[in-house]
Structure formats: structure tokens, C-alpha cells
PDB file of C-alpha atoms and ligand atoms in Angstrom:
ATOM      1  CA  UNK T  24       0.000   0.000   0.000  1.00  0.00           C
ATOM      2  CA  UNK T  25       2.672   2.025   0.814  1.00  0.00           C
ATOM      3  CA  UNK T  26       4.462   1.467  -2.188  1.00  0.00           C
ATOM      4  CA  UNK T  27       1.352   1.904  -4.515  1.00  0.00           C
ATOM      5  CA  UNK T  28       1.218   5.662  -2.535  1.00  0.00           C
ATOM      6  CA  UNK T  29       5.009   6.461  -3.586  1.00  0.00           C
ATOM      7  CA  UNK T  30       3.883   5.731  -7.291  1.00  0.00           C
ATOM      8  CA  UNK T  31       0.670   7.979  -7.162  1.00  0.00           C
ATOM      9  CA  UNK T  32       2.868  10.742  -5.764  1.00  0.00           C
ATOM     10  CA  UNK T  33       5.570  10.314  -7.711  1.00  0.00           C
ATOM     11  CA  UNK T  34       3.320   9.840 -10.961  1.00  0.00           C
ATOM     12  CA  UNK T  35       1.800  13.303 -10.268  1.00  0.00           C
ATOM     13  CA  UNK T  36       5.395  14.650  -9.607  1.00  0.00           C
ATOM     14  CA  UNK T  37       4.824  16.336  -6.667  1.00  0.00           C
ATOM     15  CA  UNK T  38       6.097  15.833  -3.393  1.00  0.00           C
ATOM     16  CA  UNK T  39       9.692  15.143  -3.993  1.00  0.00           C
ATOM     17  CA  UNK T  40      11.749  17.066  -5.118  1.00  0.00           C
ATOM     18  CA  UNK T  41      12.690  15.977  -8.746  1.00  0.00           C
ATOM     19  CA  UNK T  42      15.274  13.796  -9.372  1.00  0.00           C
ATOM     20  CA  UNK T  43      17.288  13.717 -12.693  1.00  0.00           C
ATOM     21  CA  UNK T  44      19.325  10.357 -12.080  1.00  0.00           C
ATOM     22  CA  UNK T  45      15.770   8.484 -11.635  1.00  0.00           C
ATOM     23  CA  UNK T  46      14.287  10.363 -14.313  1.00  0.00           C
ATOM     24  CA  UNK T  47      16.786   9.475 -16.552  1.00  0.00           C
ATOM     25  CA  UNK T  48      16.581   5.532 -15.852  1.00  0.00           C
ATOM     26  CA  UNK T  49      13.167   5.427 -15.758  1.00  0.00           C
ATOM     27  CA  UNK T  50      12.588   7.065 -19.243  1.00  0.00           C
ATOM     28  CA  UNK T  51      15.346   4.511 -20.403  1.00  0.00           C
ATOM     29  CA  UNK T  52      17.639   6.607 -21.605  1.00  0.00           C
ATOM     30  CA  UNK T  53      20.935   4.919 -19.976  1.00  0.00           C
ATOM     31  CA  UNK T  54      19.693   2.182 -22.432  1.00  0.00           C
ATOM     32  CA  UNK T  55      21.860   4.753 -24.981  1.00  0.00           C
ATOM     33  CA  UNK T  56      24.053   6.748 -23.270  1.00  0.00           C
ATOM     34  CA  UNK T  57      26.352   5.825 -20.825  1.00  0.00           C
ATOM     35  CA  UNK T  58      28.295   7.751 -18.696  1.00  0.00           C
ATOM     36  CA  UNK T  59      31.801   8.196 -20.127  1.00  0.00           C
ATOM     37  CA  UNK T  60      31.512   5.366 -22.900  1.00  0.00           C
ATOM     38  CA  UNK T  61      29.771   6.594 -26.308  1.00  0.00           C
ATOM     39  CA  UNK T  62      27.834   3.437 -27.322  1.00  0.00           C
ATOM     40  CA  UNK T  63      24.104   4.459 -29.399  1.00  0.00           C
ATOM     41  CA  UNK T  64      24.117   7.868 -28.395  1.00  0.00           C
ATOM     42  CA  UNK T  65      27.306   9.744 -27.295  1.00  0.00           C
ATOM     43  CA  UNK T  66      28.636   9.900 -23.610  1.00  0.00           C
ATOM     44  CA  UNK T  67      26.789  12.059 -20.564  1.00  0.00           C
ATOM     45  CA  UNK T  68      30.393  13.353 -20.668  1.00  0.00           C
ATOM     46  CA  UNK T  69      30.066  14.396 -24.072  1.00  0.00           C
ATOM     47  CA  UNK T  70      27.078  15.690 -23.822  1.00  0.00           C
ATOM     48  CA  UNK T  71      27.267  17.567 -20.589  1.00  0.00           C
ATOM     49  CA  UNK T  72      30.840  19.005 -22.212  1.00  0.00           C
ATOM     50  CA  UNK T  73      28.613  20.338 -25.180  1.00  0.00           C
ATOM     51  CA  UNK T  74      26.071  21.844 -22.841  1.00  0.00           C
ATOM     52  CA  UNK T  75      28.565  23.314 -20.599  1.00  0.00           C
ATOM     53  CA  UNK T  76      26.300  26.245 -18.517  1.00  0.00           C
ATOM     54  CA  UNK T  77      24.225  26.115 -21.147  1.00  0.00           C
ATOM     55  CA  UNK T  78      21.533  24.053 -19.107  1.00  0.00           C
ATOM     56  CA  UNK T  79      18.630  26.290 -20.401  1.00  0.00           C
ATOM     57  CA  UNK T  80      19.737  25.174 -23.978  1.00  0.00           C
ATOM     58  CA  UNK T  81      19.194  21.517 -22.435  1.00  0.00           C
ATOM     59  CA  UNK T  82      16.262  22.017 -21.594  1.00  0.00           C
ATOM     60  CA  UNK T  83      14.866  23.257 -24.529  1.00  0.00           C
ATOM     61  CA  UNK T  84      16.739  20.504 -26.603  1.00  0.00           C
ATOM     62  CA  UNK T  85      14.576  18.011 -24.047  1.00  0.00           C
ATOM     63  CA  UNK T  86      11.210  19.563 -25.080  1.00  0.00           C
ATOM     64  CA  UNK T  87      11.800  19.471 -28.516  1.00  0.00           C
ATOM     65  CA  UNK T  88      12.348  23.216 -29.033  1.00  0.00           C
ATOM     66  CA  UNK T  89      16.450  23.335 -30.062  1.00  0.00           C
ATOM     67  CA  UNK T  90      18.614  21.905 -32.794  1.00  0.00           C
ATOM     68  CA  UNK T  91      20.918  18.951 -31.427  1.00  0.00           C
ATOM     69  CA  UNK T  92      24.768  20.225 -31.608  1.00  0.00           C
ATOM     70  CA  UNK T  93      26.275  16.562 -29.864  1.00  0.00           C
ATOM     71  CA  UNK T  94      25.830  14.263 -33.167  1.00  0.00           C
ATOM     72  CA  UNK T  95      23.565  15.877 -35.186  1.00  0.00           C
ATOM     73  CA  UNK T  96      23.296  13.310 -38.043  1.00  0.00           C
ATOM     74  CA  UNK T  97      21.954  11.179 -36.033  1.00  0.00           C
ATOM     75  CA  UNK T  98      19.102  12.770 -34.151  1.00  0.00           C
ATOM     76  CA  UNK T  99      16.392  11.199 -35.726  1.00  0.00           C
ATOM     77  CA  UNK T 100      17.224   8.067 -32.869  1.00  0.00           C
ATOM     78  CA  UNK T 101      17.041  10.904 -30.366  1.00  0.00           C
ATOM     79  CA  UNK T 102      14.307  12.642 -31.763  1.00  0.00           C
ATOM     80  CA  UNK T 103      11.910   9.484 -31.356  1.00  0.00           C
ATOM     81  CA  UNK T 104      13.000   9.439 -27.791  1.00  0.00           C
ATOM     82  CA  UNK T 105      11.939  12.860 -27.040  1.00  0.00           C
ATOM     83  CA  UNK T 106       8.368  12.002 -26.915  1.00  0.00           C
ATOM     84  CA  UNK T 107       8.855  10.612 -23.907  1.00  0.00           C
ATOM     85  CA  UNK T 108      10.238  13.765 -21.783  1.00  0.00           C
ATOM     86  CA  UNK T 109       8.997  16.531 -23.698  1.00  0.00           C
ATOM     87  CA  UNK T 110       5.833  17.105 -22.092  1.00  0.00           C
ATOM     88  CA  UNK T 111       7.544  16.519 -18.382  1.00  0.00           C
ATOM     89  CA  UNK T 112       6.893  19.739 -15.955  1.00  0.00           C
ATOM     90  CA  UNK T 113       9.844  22.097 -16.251  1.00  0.00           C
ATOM     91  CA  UNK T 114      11.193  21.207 -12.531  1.00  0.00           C
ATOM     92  CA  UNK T 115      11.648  17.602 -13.517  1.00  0.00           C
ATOM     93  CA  UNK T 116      13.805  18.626 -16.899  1.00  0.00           C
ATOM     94  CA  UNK T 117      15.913  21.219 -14.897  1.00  0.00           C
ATOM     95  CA  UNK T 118      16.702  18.450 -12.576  1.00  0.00           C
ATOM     96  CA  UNK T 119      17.392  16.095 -15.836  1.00  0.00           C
ATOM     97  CA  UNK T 120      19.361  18.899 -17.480  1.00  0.00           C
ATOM     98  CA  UNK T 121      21.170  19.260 -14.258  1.00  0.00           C
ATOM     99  CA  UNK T 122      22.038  15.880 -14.088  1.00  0.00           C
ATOM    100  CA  UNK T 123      22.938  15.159 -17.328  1.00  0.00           C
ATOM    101  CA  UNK T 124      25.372  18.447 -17.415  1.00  0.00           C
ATOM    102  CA  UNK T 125      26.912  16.922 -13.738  1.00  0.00           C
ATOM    103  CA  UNK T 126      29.041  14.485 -15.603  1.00  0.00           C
ATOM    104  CA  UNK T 127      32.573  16.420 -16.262  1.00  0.00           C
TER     105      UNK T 127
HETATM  106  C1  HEC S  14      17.593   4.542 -28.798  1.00  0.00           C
HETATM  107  C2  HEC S  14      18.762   5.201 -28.227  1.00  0.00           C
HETATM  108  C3  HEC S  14      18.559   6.463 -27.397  1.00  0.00           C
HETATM  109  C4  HEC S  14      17.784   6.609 -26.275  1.00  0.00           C
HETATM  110  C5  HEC S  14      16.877   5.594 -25.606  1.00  0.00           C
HETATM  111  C6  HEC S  14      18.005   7.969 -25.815  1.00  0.00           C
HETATM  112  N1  HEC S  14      18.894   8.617 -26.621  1.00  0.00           N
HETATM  113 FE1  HEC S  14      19.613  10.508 -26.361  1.00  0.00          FE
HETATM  114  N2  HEC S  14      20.682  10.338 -28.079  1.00  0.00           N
HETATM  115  C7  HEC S  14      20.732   9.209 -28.902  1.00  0.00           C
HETATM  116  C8  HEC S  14      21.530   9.504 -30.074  1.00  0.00           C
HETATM  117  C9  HEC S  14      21.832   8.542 -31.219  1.00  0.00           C
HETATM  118  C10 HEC S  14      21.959  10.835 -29.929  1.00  0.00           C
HETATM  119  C11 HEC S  14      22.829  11.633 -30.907  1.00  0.00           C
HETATM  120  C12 HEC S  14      21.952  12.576 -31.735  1.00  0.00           C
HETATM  121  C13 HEC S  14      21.900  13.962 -31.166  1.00  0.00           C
HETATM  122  O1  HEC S  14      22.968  14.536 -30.887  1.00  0.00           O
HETATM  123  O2  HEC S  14      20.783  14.492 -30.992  1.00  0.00           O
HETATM  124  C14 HEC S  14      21.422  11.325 -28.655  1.00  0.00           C
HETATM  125  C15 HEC S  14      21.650  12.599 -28.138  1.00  0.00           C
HETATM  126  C16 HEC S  14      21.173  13.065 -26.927  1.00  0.00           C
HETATM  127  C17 HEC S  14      21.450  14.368 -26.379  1.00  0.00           C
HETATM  128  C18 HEC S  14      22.331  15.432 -27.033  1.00  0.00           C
HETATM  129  C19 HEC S  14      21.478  16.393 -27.828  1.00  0.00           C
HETATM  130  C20 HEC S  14      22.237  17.272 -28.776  1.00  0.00           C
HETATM  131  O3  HEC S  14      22.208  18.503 -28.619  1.00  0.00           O
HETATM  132  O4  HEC S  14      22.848  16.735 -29.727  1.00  0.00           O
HETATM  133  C21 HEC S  14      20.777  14.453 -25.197  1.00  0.00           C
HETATM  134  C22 HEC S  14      20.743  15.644 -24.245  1.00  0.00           C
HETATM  135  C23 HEC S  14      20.089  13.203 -25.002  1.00  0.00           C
HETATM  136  N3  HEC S  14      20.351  12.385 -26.065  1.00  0.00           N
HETATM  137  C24 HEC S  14      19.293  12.915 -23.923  1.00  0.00           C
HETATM  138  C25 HEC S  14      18.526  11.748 -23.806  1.00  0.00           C
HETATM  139  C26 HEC S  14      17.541  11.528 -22.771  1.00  0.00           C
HETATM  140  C27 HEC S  14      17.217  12.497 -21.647  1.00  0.00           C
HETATM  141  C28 HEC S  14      16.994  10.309 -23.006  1.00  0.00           C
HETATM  142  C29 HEC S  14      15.857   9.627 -22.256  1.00  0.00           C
HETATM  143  C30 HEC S  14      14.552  10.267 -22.388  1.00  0.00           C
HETATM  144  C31 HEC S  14      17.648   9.755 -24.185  1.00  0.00           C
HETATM  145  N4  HEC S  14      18.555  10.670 -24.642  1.00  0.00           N
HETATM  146  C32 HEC S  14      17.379   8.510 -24.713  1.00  0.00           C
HETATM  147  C33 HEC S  14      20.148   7.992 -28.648  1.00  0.00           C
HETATM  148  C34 HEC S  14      19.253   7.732 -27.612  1.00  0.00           C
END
């Protein structure tokens, strides 16, 4: 019961405080990007190196609103995945953008 509460809460993504990391495995995107290794999709490293204080940019790239600059030719594999955190609330893609741009 307690469990099923967490997921209702959670679910409506409000009382705690977002979390990137979990975000990010529960969308499945470490299915693509690791962190230092670039396997389908290039490194958290890489990326974070490209976004570099330029978390707003991040953010926008996450709802579908900016050009990719990490591997452009191949954002139609990213693009497909976007669907899936574009329409998040802004707090949660901060905290992804944050955590994404943490690996240096
Ligand atoms: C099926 C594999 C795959 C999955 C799953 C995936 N990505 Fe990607 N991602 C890629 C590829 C390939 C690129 C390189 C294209 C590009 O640069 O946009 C990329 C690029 C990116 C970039 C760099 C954007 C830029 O400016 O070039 C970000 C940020 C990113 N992914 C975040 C995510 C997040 C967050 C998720 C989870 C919702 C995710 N990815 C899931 C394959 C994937």
C-alpha cells in the first residue's frame, strides 16, 4: 500500500523534489548513453561538455524546441525518444538537465 502511494505521488510529480538520475533511468535513456563510454548515443560526458552552462539550452533541446549540436546526423534516434520527456513539468527537466550536465 505504501508502495502503490510512492507511485501515485511520484506519478503526479509532486512531493519530492525531482530527481534527474531516476528520471533518466526510468525514461530509459541509460539504455543509450552511458556515462563516459559513447555506445548508441554519445557519452553524458560528451554531452554535458557540449552543454557546458548552457543548461537552459538543455532544456529546450529536451522539449523538442532546439537543434541537437552533440551528433547531429543522427538525431532522428534521439528525436523518437523525445516524446517521452517533452511534455515533463519544467522542474523535472531542470533536474534532468542538471544531471545530465553533472558528468565532467
Ligand atoms: C535509442 C537510443 C537512445 C535513447 C533511448 C536515448 N537517446 Fe539521447 N541520443 C541518442 C543519439 C543517437 C543521440 C545523438 C543525436 C543527437 O545529438 O541528438 C542522442 C543525443 C542526446 C542528447 C544530445 C542532444 C544534442 O544537442 O545533440 C541528449 C541531451 C540526449 N540524447 C538525452 C537523452 C535523454 C534524456 C533520453 C531519455 C529520455 C535519451 N537521450 C534517450 C540515442 C538515444
Amino acid at each position: 500500500m505504501r508502495k502503490l502511494l510512492a507511485l501515485v505521488v511520484l506519478a503526479g510529480g509532486v512531493a519530492f523534489a525531482a530527481d534527474g538520475s531516476a528520471i533518466f533511468k526510468s525514461k530509459g535513456c541509460a539504455s543509450c548513453h552511458q556515462p563516459s563510454a559513447d555506445t548508441v548515443g554519445p557519452s553524458l560526458k560528451k554531452i554535458a561538455k557540449a552543454y557546458a552552462g548552457k543548461e537552459d539550452q538543455l532544456v529546450k533541446f529536451l522539449k523538442g524546441q532546439s537543434n541537437p549540436v552533440v551528433w547531429p546526423n543522427k538525431f532522428p534516434i534521439m528525436k523518437a525518444q523525445l516524446t517521452m520527456v517533452k511534455s515533463l513539468p519544467d522542474d523535472q527537466l531542470k533536474a534532468l538537465a542538471k544531471f545530465i550536465t553533472s558528468h565532467k
